[in-house]
PDB file of C-alpha atoms in Angstrom:
ATOM      1  CA  MET A   1       0.000   0.000   0.000  1.00  0.00           C
ATOM      2  CA  ASP A   2       1.301   3.481  -0.890  1.00  0.00           C
ATOM      3  CA  ARG A   3       2.422   5.681   1.974  1.00  0.00           C
ATOM      4  CA  ILE A   4       0.305   8.822   2.419  1.00  0.00           C
ATOM      5  CA  VAL A   5       2.371  11.934   3.165  1.00  0.00           C
ATOM      6  CA  SER A   6       0.828  15.116   4.581  1.00  0.00           C
ATOM      7  CA  VAL A   7       1.600  18.296   2.653  1.00  0.00           C
ATOM      8  CA  HIS A   8       1.289  20.477   5.740  1.00  0.00           C
ATOM      9  CA  LEU A   9       4.348  22.412   6.840  1.00  0.00           C
ATOM     10  CA  ASP A  10       6.190  20.862   9.777  1.00  0.00           C
ATOM     11  CA  ALA A  11       6.887  22.858  12.922  1.00  0.00           C
ATOM     12  CA  ASN A  12      10.241  24.240  11.761  1.00  0.00           C
ATOM     13  CA  GLU A  13       8.912  25.179   8.344  1.00  0.00           C
ATOM     14  CA  SER A  14       5.891  26.886   9.893  1.00  0.00           C
ATOM     15  CA  VAL A  15       8.058  28.940  12.237  1.00  0.00           C
ATOM     16  CA  MET A  16      10.356  29.935   9.372  1.00  0.00           C
ATOM     17  CA  PHE A  17       7.393  30.907   7.195  1.00  0.00           C
ATOM     18  CA  ALA A  18       5.805  32.968   9.975  1.00  0.00           C
ATOM     19  CA  ARG A  19       9.081  34.828  10.522  1.00  0.00           C
ATOM     20  CA  ASP A  20       9.407  35.519   6.811  1.00  0.00           C
ATOM     21  CA  LEU A  21       5.858  36.876   6.650  1.00  0.00           C
ATOM     22  CA  GLU A  22       6.623  39.176   9.572  1.00  0.00           C
ATOM     23  CA  TYR A  23       9.759  40.360   7.786  1.00  0.00           C
ATOM     24  CA  ILE A  24       7.806  40.916   4.567  1.00  0.00           C
ATOM     25  CA  LYS A  25       5.119  42.816   6.452  1.00  0.00           C
ATOM     26  CA  LYS A  26       7.653  45.189   7.984  1.00  0.00           C
ATOM     27  CA  LYS A  27       9.474  45.655   4.714  1.00  0.00           C
ATOM     28  CA  THR A  28       6.340  46.498   2.731  1.00  0.00           C
ATOM     29  CA  TYR A  29       4.573  48.443   5.466  1.00  0.00           C
ATOM     30  CA  ASP A  30       7.321  50.754   6.748  1.00  0.00           C
ATOM     31  CA  THR A  31       6.999  53.106   3.771  1.00  0.00           C
ATOM     32  CA  ARG A  32       3.320  53.905   3.460  1.00  0.00           C
ATOM     33  CA  PHE A  33       2.147  54.116  -0.153  1.00  0.00           C
ATOM     34  CA  PRO A  34       5.622  54.335  -1.774  1.00  0.00           C
ATOM     35  CA  GLU A  35       6.048  56.280  -5.019  1.00  0.00           C
ATOM     36  CA  LEU A  36       2.441  57.421  -4.983  1.00  0.00           C
ATOM     37  CA  SER A  37       1.425  61.061  -4.987  1.00  0.00           C
ATOM     38  CA  ALA A  38      -2.144  61.108  -3.658  1.00  0.00           C
ATOM     39  CA  THR A  39      -1.198  60.429  -0.040  1.00  0.00           C
ATOM     40  CA  GLN A  40       1.731  62.833  -0.306  1.00  0.00           C
ATOM     41  CA  HIS A  41      -0.369  65.805  -1.382  1.00  0.00           C
ATOM     42  CA  ILE A  42      -3.849  65.082  -0.042  1.00  0.00           C
ATOM     43  CA  PRO A  43      -4.138  65.013   3.767  1.00  0.00           C
ATOM     44  CA  VAL A  44      -4.962  61.446   4.846  1.00  0.00           C
ATOM     45  CA  SER A  45      -7.517  60.583   7.530  1.00  0.00           C
ATOM     46  CA  PHE A  46      -7.758  57.176   9.254  1.00  0.00           C
ATOM     47  CA  GLU A  47     -10.382  58.487  11.679  1.00  0.00           C
ATOM     48  CA  ALA A  48     -13.339  56.410  10.451  1.00  0.00           C
ATOM     49  CA  GLY A  49     -11.800  53.147  11.678  1.00  0.00           C
ATOM     50  CA  PRO A  50     -11.800  49.605  10.268  1.00  0.00           C
ATOM     51  CA  GLY A  51     -15.487  48.889  10.918  1.00  0.00           C
ATOM     52  CA  ALA A  52     -16.891  51.857   8.975  1.00  0.00           C
ATOM     53  CA  GLU A  53     -19.179  51.109   6.042  1.00  0.00           C
ATOM     54  CA  THR A  54     -19.938  54.772   5.332  1.00  0.00           C
ATOM     55  CA  ILE A  55     -18.453  58.119   6.342  1.00  0.00           C
ATOM     56  CA  THR A  56     -20.838  60.960   7.121  1.00  0.00           C
ATOM     57  CA  TRP A  57     -19.888  64.586   7.569  1.00  0.00           C
ATOM     58  CA  ARG A  58     -21.969  67.677   8.187  1.00  0.00           C
ATOM     59  CA  SER A  59     -21.583  71.284   7.106  1.00  0.00           C
ATOM     60  CA  PHE A  60     -23.275  74.161   8.892  1.00  0.00           C
ATOM     61  CA  THR A  61     -24.132  77.710   7.846  1.00  0.00           C
ATOM     62  CA  GLU A  62     -24.863  80.443  10.356  1.00  0.00           C
ATOM     63  CA  LEU A  63     -27.966  82.477   9.516  1.00  0.00           C
ATOM     64  CA  GLY A  64     -29.204  85.846  10.713  1.00  0.00           C
ATOM     65  CA  MET A  65     -27.880  89.365  11.264  1.00  0.00           C
ATOM     66  CA  ALA A  66     -27.997  91.687  14.251  1.00  0.00           C
ATOM     67  CA  LYS A  67     -29.601  95.108  13.996  1.00  0.00           C
ATOM     68  CA  ILE A  68     -29.801  98.314  15.996  1.00  0.00           C
ATOM     69  CA  ILE A  69     -32.730  98.128  18.452  1.00  0.00           C
ATOM     70  CA  ALA A  70     -34.665 100.427  20.758  1.00  0.00           C
ATOM     71  CA  ASN A  71     -34.454 100.104  24.534  1.00  0.00           C
ATOM     72  CA  TYR A  72     -37.751  98.240  24.816  1.00  0.00           C
ATOM     73  CA  ALA A  73     -37.580  96.326  21.542  1.00  0.00           C
ATOM     74  CA  ASP A  74     -39.288  92.920  21.472  1.00  0.00           C
ATOM     75  CA  ASP A  75     -38.481  91.950  17.892  1.00  0.00           C
ATOM     76  CA  LEU A  76     -34.803  91.001  18.212  1.00  0.00           C
ATOM     77  CA  PRO A  77     -33.573  89.159  15.111  1.00  0.00           C
ATOM     78  CA  ARG A  78     -33.073  85.435  15.570  1.00  0.00           C
ATOM     79  CA  ALA A  79     -29.844  83.601  14.907  1.00  0.00           C
ATOM     80  CA  ASP A  80     -30.062  80.128  13.416  1.00  0.00           C
ATOM     81  CA  VAL A  81     -27.894  77.396  11.980  1.00  0.00           C
ATOM     82  CA  LYS A  82     -28.600  75.392   8.825  1.00  0.00           C
ATOM     83  CA  GLY A  83     -26.940  71.999   8.502  1.00  0.00           C
ATOM     84  CA  VAL A  84     -26.444  69.683   5.523  1.00  0.00           C
ATOM     85  CA  GLU A  85     -25.435  66.035   5.868  1.00  0.00           C
ATOM     86  CA  HIS A  86     -23.225  64.217   3.359  1.00  0.00           C
ATOM     87  CA  THR A  87     -22.418  60.494   3.203  1.00  0.00           C
ATOM     88  CA  THR A  88     -19.843  58.548   1.208  1.00  0.00           C
ATOM     89  CA  LYS A  89     -19.398  54.792   1.022  1.00  0.00           C
ATOM     90  CA  VAL A  90     -16.271  52.899   2.065  1.00  0.00           C
ATOM     91  CA  LYS A  91     -15.025  50.282  -0.405  1.00  0.00           C
ATOM     92  CA  SER A  92     -12.557  47.417  -0.007  1.00  0.00           C
ATOM     93  CA  LEU A  93      -9.460  46.824  -2.126  1.00  0.00           C
ATOM     94  CA  GLY A  94      -7.805  43.438  -2.376  1.00  0.00           C
ATOM     95  CA  SER A  95      -4.861  41.514  -3.791  1.00  0.00           C
ATOM     96  CA  SER A  96      -2.926  38.398  -2.818  1.00  0.00           C
ATOM     97  CA  TYR A  97       0.329  36.504  -3.209  1.00  0.00           C
ATOM     98  CA  GLY A  98       1.516  33.019  -2.354  1.00  0.00           C
ATOM     99  CA  TYR A  99       4.434  30.636  -1.938  1.00  0.00           C
ATOM    100  CA  SER A 100       4.455  26.960  -2.851  1.00  0.00           C
ATOM    101  CA  ILE A 101       5.356  24.350  -0.262  1.00  0.00           C
ATOM    102  CA  GLN A 102       8.563  23.665  -2.187  1.00  0.00           C
ATOM    103  CA  GLU A 103       9.556  27.347  -2.233  1.00  0.00           C
ATOM    104  CA  ILE A 104       9.165  27.501   1.529  1.00  0.00           C
ATOM    105  CA  ARG A 105      11.162  24.306   2.106  1.00  0.00           C
ATOM    106  CA  ALA A 106      13.898  25.332  -0.315  1.00  0.00           C
ATOM    107  CA  SER A 107      14.178  28.669   1.435  1.00  0.00           C
ATOM    108  CA  GLN A 108      14.484  26.970   4.809  1.00  0.00           C
ATOM    109  CA  MET A 109      17.095  24.529   3.523  1.00  0.00           C
ATOM    110  CA  ALA A 110      19.203  27.349   2.067  1.00  0.00           C
ATOM    111  CA  GLY A 111      18.850  29.402   5.227  1.00  0.00           C
ATOM    112  CA  LYS A 112      17.503  32.371   3.269  1.00  0.00           C
ATOM    113  CA  ARG A 113      14.383  34.462   3.533  1.00  0.00           C
ATOM    114  CA  LEU A 114      11.646  34.087   0.971  1.00  0.00           C
ATOM    115  CA  ASP A 115      11.754  36.403  -2.021  1.00  0.00           C
ATOM    116  CA  THR A 116       9.745  39.510  -1.114  1.00  0.00           C
ATOM    117  CA  ARG A 117       8.990  40.540  -4.680  1.00  0.00           C
ATOM    118  CA  LYS A 118       5.625  38.753  -4.663  1.00  0.00           C
ATOM    119  CA  ALA A 119       4.570  40.642  -1.537  1.00  0.00           C
ATOM    120  CA  ALA A 120       5.811  43.930  -2.987  1.00  0.00           C
ATOM    121  CA  SER A 121       3.824  43.298  -6.172  1.00  0.00           C
ATOM    122  CA  ALA A 122       0.633  42.621  -4.213  1.00  0.00           C
ATOM    123  CA  ARG A 123       1.224  45.774  -2.187  1.00  0.00           C
ATOM    124  CA  ARG A 124       1.819  47.813  -5.314  1.00  0.00           C
ATOM    125  CA  MET A 125      -1.464  46.611  -6.827  1.00  0.00           C
ATOM    126  CA  ILE A 126      -3.397  48.053  -3.887  1.00  0.00           C
ATOM    127  CA  ASP A 127      -1.265  51.207  -3.728  1.00  0.00           C
ATOM    128  CA  GLN A 128      -1.803  52.005  -7.400  1.00  0.00           C
ATOM    129  CA  LYS A 129      -5.560  51.579  -7.113  1.00  0.00           C
ATOM    130  CA  MET A 130      -5.590  53.678  -3.931  1.00  0.00           C
ATOM    131  CA  ASN A 131      -3.637  56.393  -5.724  1.00  0.00           C
ATOM    132  CA  LYS A 132      -6.124  56.435  -8.604  1.00  0.00           C
ATOM    133  CA  LEU A 133      -9.036  56.689  -6.182  1.00  0.00           C
ATOM    134  CA  GLY A 134      -7.380  59.654  -4.490  1.00  0.00           C
ATOM    135  CA  TRP A 135      -7.025  61.617  -7.713  1.00  0.00           C
ATOM    136  CA  THR A 136      -9.879  60.578 -10.005  1.00  0.00           C
ATOM    137  CA  GLY A 137     -12.067  58.267  -7.912  1.00  0.00           C
ATOM    138  CA  ASP A 138     -14.196  55.474  -9.351  1.00  0.00           C
ATOM    139  CA  THR A 139     -17.613  56.398 -10.738  1.00  0.00           C
ATOM    140  CA  GLU A 140     -18.931  52.837 -10.762  1.00  0.00           C
ATOM    141  CA  ALA A 141     -17.978  52.345  -7.106  1.00  0.00           C
ATOM    142  CA  GLY A 142     -19.326  55.753  -6.135  1.00  0.00           C
ATOM    143  CA  ILE A 143     -15.945  57.029  -4.930  1.00  0.00           C
ATOM    144  CA  THR A 144     -14.884  60.597  -5.689  1.00  0.00           C
ATOM    145  CA  GLY A 145     -11.277  61.757  -6.033  1.00  0.00           C
ATOM    146  CA  LEU A 146      -9.888  65.274  -5.848  1.00  0.00           C
ATOM    147  CA  ILE A 147      -9.744  65.991  -9.588  1.00  0.00           C
ATOM    148  CA  ASN A 148     -13.325  64.916 -10.347  1.00  0.00           C
ATOM    149  CA  ASN A 149     -14.775  66.303  -7.106  1.00  0.00           C
ATOM    150  CA  ALA A 150     -17.927  68.354  -7.689  1.00  0.00           C
ATOM    151  CA  ASN A 151     -17.076  70.515  -4.658  1.00  0.00           C
ATOM    152  CA  VAL A 152     -13.998  72.012  -6.321  1.00  0.00           C
ATOM    153  CA  THR A 153     -14.057  75.346  -8.169  1.00  0.00           C
ATOM    154  CA  ARG A 154     -12.962  74.995 -11.812  1.00  0.00           C
ATOM    155  CA  VAL A 155     -11.863  77.679 -14.247  1.00  0.00           C
ATOM    156  CA  ALA A 156     -10.630  77.535 -17.822  1.00  0.00           C
ATOM    157  CA  ALA A 157      -7.185  78.905 -18.643  1.00  0.00           C
ATOM    158  CA  PRO A 158      -7.625  82.220 -20.504  1.00  0.00           C
ATOM    159  CA  ASN A 159      -5.954  82.847 -23.843  1.00  0.00           C
ATOM    160  CA  ASP A 160      -2.850  84.949 -24.358  1.00  0.00           C
ATOM    161  CA  GLY A 161      -4.684  88.031 -25.555  1.00  0.00           C
ATOM    162  CA  THR A 162      -4.699  87.025 -29.201  1.00  0.00           C
ATOM    163  CA  GLY A 163      -7.534  84.579 -28.691  1.00  0.00           C
ATOM    164  CA  ALA A 164      -5.301  81.631 -29.522  1.00  0.00           C
ATOM    165  CA  ALA A 165      -2.863  80.093 -27.064  1.00  0.00           C
ATOM    166  CA  THR A 166      -4.025  78.811 -23.664  1.00  0.00           C
ATOM    167  CA  THR A 167      -1.299  76.296 -22.782  1.00  0.00           C
ATOM    168  CA  PHE A 168       1.755  77.429 -20.812  1.00  0.00           C
ATOM    169  CA  ALA A 169       4.177  76.266 -23.502  1.00  0.00           C
ATOM    170  CA  SER A 170       2.561  78.720 -25.947  1.00  0.00           C
ATOM    171  CA  LYS A 171       2.347  81.692 -23.600  1.00  0.00           C
ATOM    172  CA  SER A 172       4.811  84.335 -22.559  1.00  0.00           C
ATOM    173  CA  PRO A 173       6.111  84.266 -18.949  1.00  0.00           C
ATOM    174  CA  ALA A 174       3.967  87.313 -18.163  1.00  0.00           C
ATOM    175  CA  PHE A 175       0.771  85.518 -19.200  1.00  0.00           C
ATOM    176  CA  ILE A 176       1.765  82.380 -17.284  1.00  0.00           C
ATOM    177  CA  LEU A 177       2.274  84.433 -14.132  1.00  0.00           C
ATOM    178  CA  ARG A 178      -1.057  86.131 -14.749  1.00  0.00           C
ATOM    179  CA  ASP A 179      -2.809  82.765 -14.913  1.00  0.00           C
ATOM    180  CA  LEU A 180      -1.141  81.308 -11.808  1.00  0.00           C
ATOM    181  CA  ASN A 181      -1.766  84.418  -9.734  1.00  0.00           C
ATOM    182  CA  ALA A 182      -5.377  84.558 -10.905  1.00  0.00           C
ATOM    183  CA  LEU A 183      -5.858  80.923  -9.840  1.00  0.00           C
ATOM    184  CA  VAL A 184      -4.409  81.498  -6.375  1.00  0.00           C
ATOM    185  CA  ASN A 185      -5.685  85.010  -5.724  1.00  0.00           C
ATOM    186  CA  GLY A 186      -9.124  84.039  -7.002  1.00  0.00           C
ATOM    187  CA  ILE A 187      -9.572  81.739  -3.991  1.00  0.00           C
ATOM    188  CA  VAL A 188      -8.632  84.529  -1.596  1.00  0.00           C
ATOM    189  CA  GLU A 189     -10.822  87.149  -3.260  1.00  0.00           C
ATOM    190  CA  LEU A 190     -13.829  84.856  -3.718  1.00  0.00           C
ATOM    191  CA  THR A 191     -13.843  84.032   0.001  1.00  0.00           C
ATOM    192  CA  ASN A 192     -12.980  87.561   1.195  1.00  0.00           C
ATOM    193  CA  GLY A 193      -9.692  86.333   2.621  1.00  0.00           C
ATOM    194  CA  VAL A 194     -11.191  83.422   4.588  1.00  0.00           C
ATOM    195  CA  GLU A 195      -9.465  80.768   2.472  1.00  0.00           C
ATOM    196  CA  LEU A 196      -5.712  81.154   1.948  1.00  0.00           C
ATOM    197  CA  PRO A 197      -4.149  78.516  -0.349  1.00  0.00           C
ATOM    198  CA  ASP A 198      -0.579  77.475   0.407  1.00  0.00           C
ATOM    199  CA  THR A 199       0.123  74.745  -2.165  1.00  0.00           C
ATOM    200  CA  LEU A 200       0.205  74.624  -5.968  1.00  0.00           C
ATOM    201  CA  LEU A 201       0.296  71.370  -7.958  1.00  0.00           C
ATOM    202  CA  LEU A 202       1.397  71.262 -11.597  1.00  0.00           C
ATOM    203  CA  PRO A 203       1.828  68.507 -14.198  1.00  0.00           C
ATOM    204  CA  LEU A 204       5.452  67.404 -14.531  1.00  0.00           C
ATOM    205  CA  GLU A 205       5.936  68.979 -17.980  1.00  0.00           C
ATOM    206  CA  GLN A 206       4.699  72.411 -16.863  1.00  0.00           C
ATOM    207  CA  PHE A 207       6.605  72.180 -13.586  1.00  0.00           C
ATOM    208  CA  ASN A 208       9.857  71.525 -15.431  1.00  0.00           C
ATOM    209  CA  TYR A 209       9.129  74.261 -17.979  1.00  0.00           C
ATOM    210  CA  LEU A 210       8.548  76.874 -15.290  1.00  0.00           C
ATOM    211  CA  SER A 211      11.621  75.693 -13.384  1.00  0.00           C
ATOM    212  CA  VAL A 212      14.081  76.209 -16.247  1.00  0.00           C
ATOM    213  CA  THR A 213      12.561  78.998 -18.366  1.00  0.00           C
ATOM    214  CA  PRO A 214      13.835  82.524 -17.583  1.00  0.00           C
ATOM    215  CA  TYR A 215      11.205  85.067 -16.634  1.00  0.00           C
ATOM    216  CA  SER A 216      12.763  87.523 -19.076  1.00  0.00           C
ATOM    217  CA  SER A 217      15.916  88.033 -21.133  1.00  0.00           C
ATOM    218  CA  TYR A 218      16.996  90.627 -18.555  1.00  0.00           C
ATOM    219  CA  SER A 219      16.714  88.343 -15.527  1.00  0.00           C
ATOM    220  CA  ASP A 220      18.410  85.157 -14.374  1.00  0.00           C
ATOM    221  CA  LYS A 221      15.303  84.153 -12.407  1.00  0.00           C
ATOM    222  CA  THR A 222      13.036  81.439 -13.750  1.00  0.00           C
ATOM    223  CA  ILE A 223       9.261  81.783 -14.004  1.00  0.00           C
ATOM    224  CA  MET A 224       8.944  79.443 -11.020  1.00  0.00           C
ATOM    225  CA  THR A 225      11.322  81.477  -8.865  1.00  0.00           C
ATOM    226  CA  TYR A 226       9.627  84.726  -9.767  1.00  0.00           C
ATOM    227  CA  PHE A 227       6.190  83.295  -8.986  1.00  0.00           C
ATOM    228  CA  LYS A 228       7.272  81.979  -5.567  1.00  0.00           C
ATOM    229  CA  GLU A 229       8.868  85.294  -4.676  1.00  0.00           C
ATOM    230  CA  THR A 230       5.936  87.449  -5.720  1.00  0.00           C
ATOM    231  CA  ASN A 231       2.903  85.403  -4.683  1.00  0.00           C
ATOM    232  CA  GLN A 232       2.354  85.928  -0.976  1.00  0.00           C
ATOM    233  CA  TYR A 233       0.227  82.822  -0.395  1.00  0.00           C
ATOM    234  CA  ILE A 234       1.865  79.822  -2.081  1.00  0.00           C
ATOM    235  CA  LYS A 235       4.601  78.225   0.021  1.00  0.00           C
ATOM    236  CA  ASN A 236       5.122  74.985  -1.922  1.00  0.00           C
ATOM    237  CA  VAL A 237       4.901  73.978  -5.587  1.00  0.00           C
ATOM    238  CA  TYR A 238       5.011  70.286  -6.554  1.00  0.00           C
ATOM    239  CA  SER A 239       4.823  68.225  -9.733  1.00  0.00           C
ATOM    240  CA  VAL A 240       2.140  65.547 -10.008  1.00  0.00           C
ATOM    241  CA  LEU A 241       2.006  63.119 -12.925  1.00  0.00           C
ATOM    242  CA  GLU A 242      -1.735  62.574 -12.535  1.00  0.00           C
ATOM    243  CA  LEU A 243      -2.534  66.179 -13.467  1.00  0.00           C
ATOM    244  CA  LYS A 244      -1.665  65.504 -17.099  1.00  0.00           C
ATOM    245  CA  ASP A 245      -4.616  64.762 -19.413  1.00  0.00           C
ATOM    246  CA  ASN A 246      -7.089  64.647 -16.513  1.00  0.00           C
ATOM    247  CA  GLY A 247      -9.228  67.773 -16.855  1.00  0.00           C
ATOM    248  CA  VAL A 248     -12.987  67.281 -16.930  1.00  0.00           C
ATOM    249  CA  GLY A 249     -13.503  70.035 -19.516  1.00  0.00           C
ATOM    250  CA  VAL A 250     -14.846  73.465 -18.516  1.00  0.00           C
ATOM    251  CA  GLY A 251     -15.298  76.834 -20.213  1.00  0.00           C
ATOM    252  CA  GLY A 252     -14.595  75.567 -23.706  1.00  0.00           C
ATOM    253  CA  VAL A 253     -11.507  73.583 -22.653  1.00  0.00           C
ATOM    254  CA  ALA A 254     -11.555  70.036 -23.990  1.00  0.00           C
ATOM    255  CA  ALA A 255     -11.909  67.201 -21.503  1.00  0.00           C
ATOM    256  CA  GLY A 256      -8.586  65.533 -20.817  1.00  0.00           C
ATOM    257  CA  ALA A 257      -6.552  68.747 -20.779  1.00  0.00           C
ATOM    258  CA  ASP A 258      -3.689  69.350 -18.329  1.00  0.00           C
ATOM    259  CA  ILE A 259      -4.649  71.012 -15.059  1.00  0.00           C
ATOM    260  CA  ALA A 260      -3.173  72.896 -12.102  1.00  0.00           C
ATOM    261  CA  ILE A 261      -4.549  72.774  -8.560  1.00  0.00           C
ATOM    262  CA  ALA A 262      -4.258  75.454  -5.877  1.00  0.00           C
ATOM    263  CA  TYR A 263      -5.396  74.603  -2.341  1.00  0.00           C
ATOM    264  CA  ARG A 264      -4.569  74.709   1.344  1.00  0.00           C
ATOM    265  CA  LYS A 265      -3.005  71.441   2.466  1.00  0.00           C
ATOM    266  CA  ASP A 266      -5.023  71.127   5.629  1.00  0.00           C
ATOM    267  CA  LEU A 267      -7.043  68.209   6.985  1.00  0.00           C
ATOM    268  CA  ASP A 268      -9.785  70.673   7.922  1.00  0.00           C
ATOM    269  CA  LYS A 269     -10.201  71.592   4.239  1.00  0.00           C
ATOM    270  CA  LEU A 270     -10.067  68.178   2.577  1.00  0.00           C
ATOM    271  CA  SER A 271      -9.245  64.593   3.477  1.00  0.00           C
ATOM    272  CA  PHE A 272      -8.352  61.357   1.726  1.00  0.00           C
ATOM    273  CA  GLU A 273     -10.358  58.819   3.723  1.00  0.00           C
ATOM    274  CA  ILE A 274      -8.496  55.534   4.272  1.00  0.00           C
ATOM    275  CA  PRO A 275     -10.143  53.675   7.183  1.00  0.00           C
ATOM    276  CA  ILE A 276      -7.816  50.695   6.677  1.00  0.00           C
ATOM    277  CA  PRO A 277      -4.402  51.125   5.060  1.00  0.00           C
ATOM    278  CA  PHE A 278      -2.638  48.128   3.531  1.00  0.00           C
ATOM    279  CA  GLU A 279      -2.833  45.000   5.692  1.00  0.00           C
ATOM    280  CA  GLN A 280      -1.882  41.343   5.279  1.00  0.00           C
ATOM    281  CA  LEU A 281      -4.244  38.640   6.530  1.00  0.00           C
ATOM    282  CA  ASN A 282      -3.191  35.283   7.937  1.00  0.00           C
ATOM    283  CA  PRO A 283      -1.860  32.818   5.325  1.00  0.00           C
ATOM    284  CA  GLN A 284      -4.262  30.198   3.989  1.00  0.00           C
ATOM    285  CA  GLU A 285      -3.292  26.735   2.801  1.00  0.00           C
ATOM    286  CA  ARG A 286      -4.599  26.076  -0.708  1.00  0.00           C
ATOM    287  CA  ASN A 287      -3.500  22.813  -2.293  1.00  0.00           C
ATOM    288  CA  LEU A 288       0.325  22.995  -2.368  1.00  0.00           C
ATOM    289  CA  GLU A 289       0.509  26.724  -1.677  1.00  0.00           C
ATOM    290  CA  GLN A 290       0.341  29.160   1.209  1.00  0.00           C
ATOM    291  CA  VAL A 291      -1.716  32.174   0.069  1.00  0.00           C
ATOM    292  CA  VAL A 292      -1.616  35.562   1.789  1.00  0.00           C
ATOM    293  CA  ASN A 293      -4.566  37.860   1.123  1.00  0.00           C
ATOM    294  CA  CYS A 294      -4.017  41.628   1.276  1.00  0.00           C
ATOM    295  CA  HIS A 295      -6.680  44.205   2.005  1.00  0.00           C
ATOM    296  CA  ALA A 296      -7.364  47.942   2.369  1.00  0.00           C
ATOM    297  CA  ARG A 297     -10.417  50.231   2.683  1.00  0.00           C
ATOM    298  CA  CYS A 298     -10.976  53.604   1.021  1.00  0.00           C
ATOM    299  CA  ALA A 299     -13.765  56.183   0.733  1.00  0.00           C
ATOM    300  CA  GLY A 300     -12.113  58.657  -1.630  1.00  0.00           C
ATOM    301  CA  VAL A 301     -11.620  62.385  -1.059  1.00  0.00           C
ATOM    302  CA  ILE A 302     -13.937  64.643   0.928  1.00  0.00           C
ATOM    303  CA  VAL A 303     -13.774  68.399   0.296  1.00  0.00           C
ATOM    304  CA  TYR A 304     -15.211  70.249   3.295  1.00  0.00           C
ATOM    305  CA  TYR A 305     -14.769  73.810   2.008  1.00  0.00           C
ATOM    306  CA  PRO A 306     -15.361  73.874  -1.780  1.00  0.00           C
ATOM    307  CA  LEU A 307     -14.075  77.418  -2.235  1.00  0.00           C
ATOM    308  CA  SER A 308     -10.729  76.535  -0.634  1.00  0.00           C
ATOM    309  CA  ILE A 309      -9.644  74.603  -3.754  1.00  0.00           C
ATOM    310  CA  ALA A 310      -9.453  75.724  -7.380  1.00  0.00           C
ATOM    311  CA  ILE A 311      -8.486  73.889 -10.565  1.00  0.00           C
ATOM    312  CA  LEU A 312      -7.178  75.627 -13.679  1.00  0.00           C
ATOM    313  CA  GLU A 313      -7.867  73.579 -16.829  1.00  0.00           C
ATOM    314  CA  GLY A 314      -6.134  73.748 -20.189  1.00  0.00           C
ATOM    315  CA  ILE A 315      -2.608  74.734 -19.181  1.00  0.00           C
TER     316      ILE A 315
END
């Protein structure tokens, strides 16, 4: 009669595998969302917690105005507060990786750790999807990103005075500065100084162009340097790959145009809701393989003060 051999890991192999998984977890978890821009530029909130199915937030508007009254007046104006409730759904993201029984045993025999590239690939799958949700959301899933957020003010880039050029590459430095200052100062003026943007995001091509192009033939300063020195609100300017070809199309600008974003990087103004960042679940034995499922939860981007953010399309 044939001898039946169990395919389960023995005690030593199980210990070795558990240690390797712990090592992989630390290696892939230490740097949160590597090489991704959404969590670098959009304030992240973990406040909702792992059990949240929806995230609800409320906005309030104060109503009423005081007036001059007589000593015995009985018609004092009433103050009131109007509240609006908003709810967004939390969605799960998933990926997985696995090691065969033979891979685990060969690793133990050689005294080496398991190759972490499978774990890194599974992590990257979730990170890339999370990054996309942060910028452009997912319409089918009902998740809104920053770029396609209806609560963001959008304006079309004006032409250069001739009625032709709107893109930065076709404009003079003076017109580029006009457009950037109008984007930033427009937020301040529209809100009577309540909202003060401190960050400007540009597509990589425009960022590089502004960083190396002289403001004028009589100056050694670039357009970028001149803008930073003269605009009193913007403290930081960054390049973001996702701003290329991602405009929604406003004011005659074609959808898919390059965009710039001015905003205040403040969790009170907007938040990227991630109730559960990347996590690895316990390994599962499937046939001759140990499979590790990976998981995360995301609800997209919430903009609490719509007038605190502005997007310039067609640059």
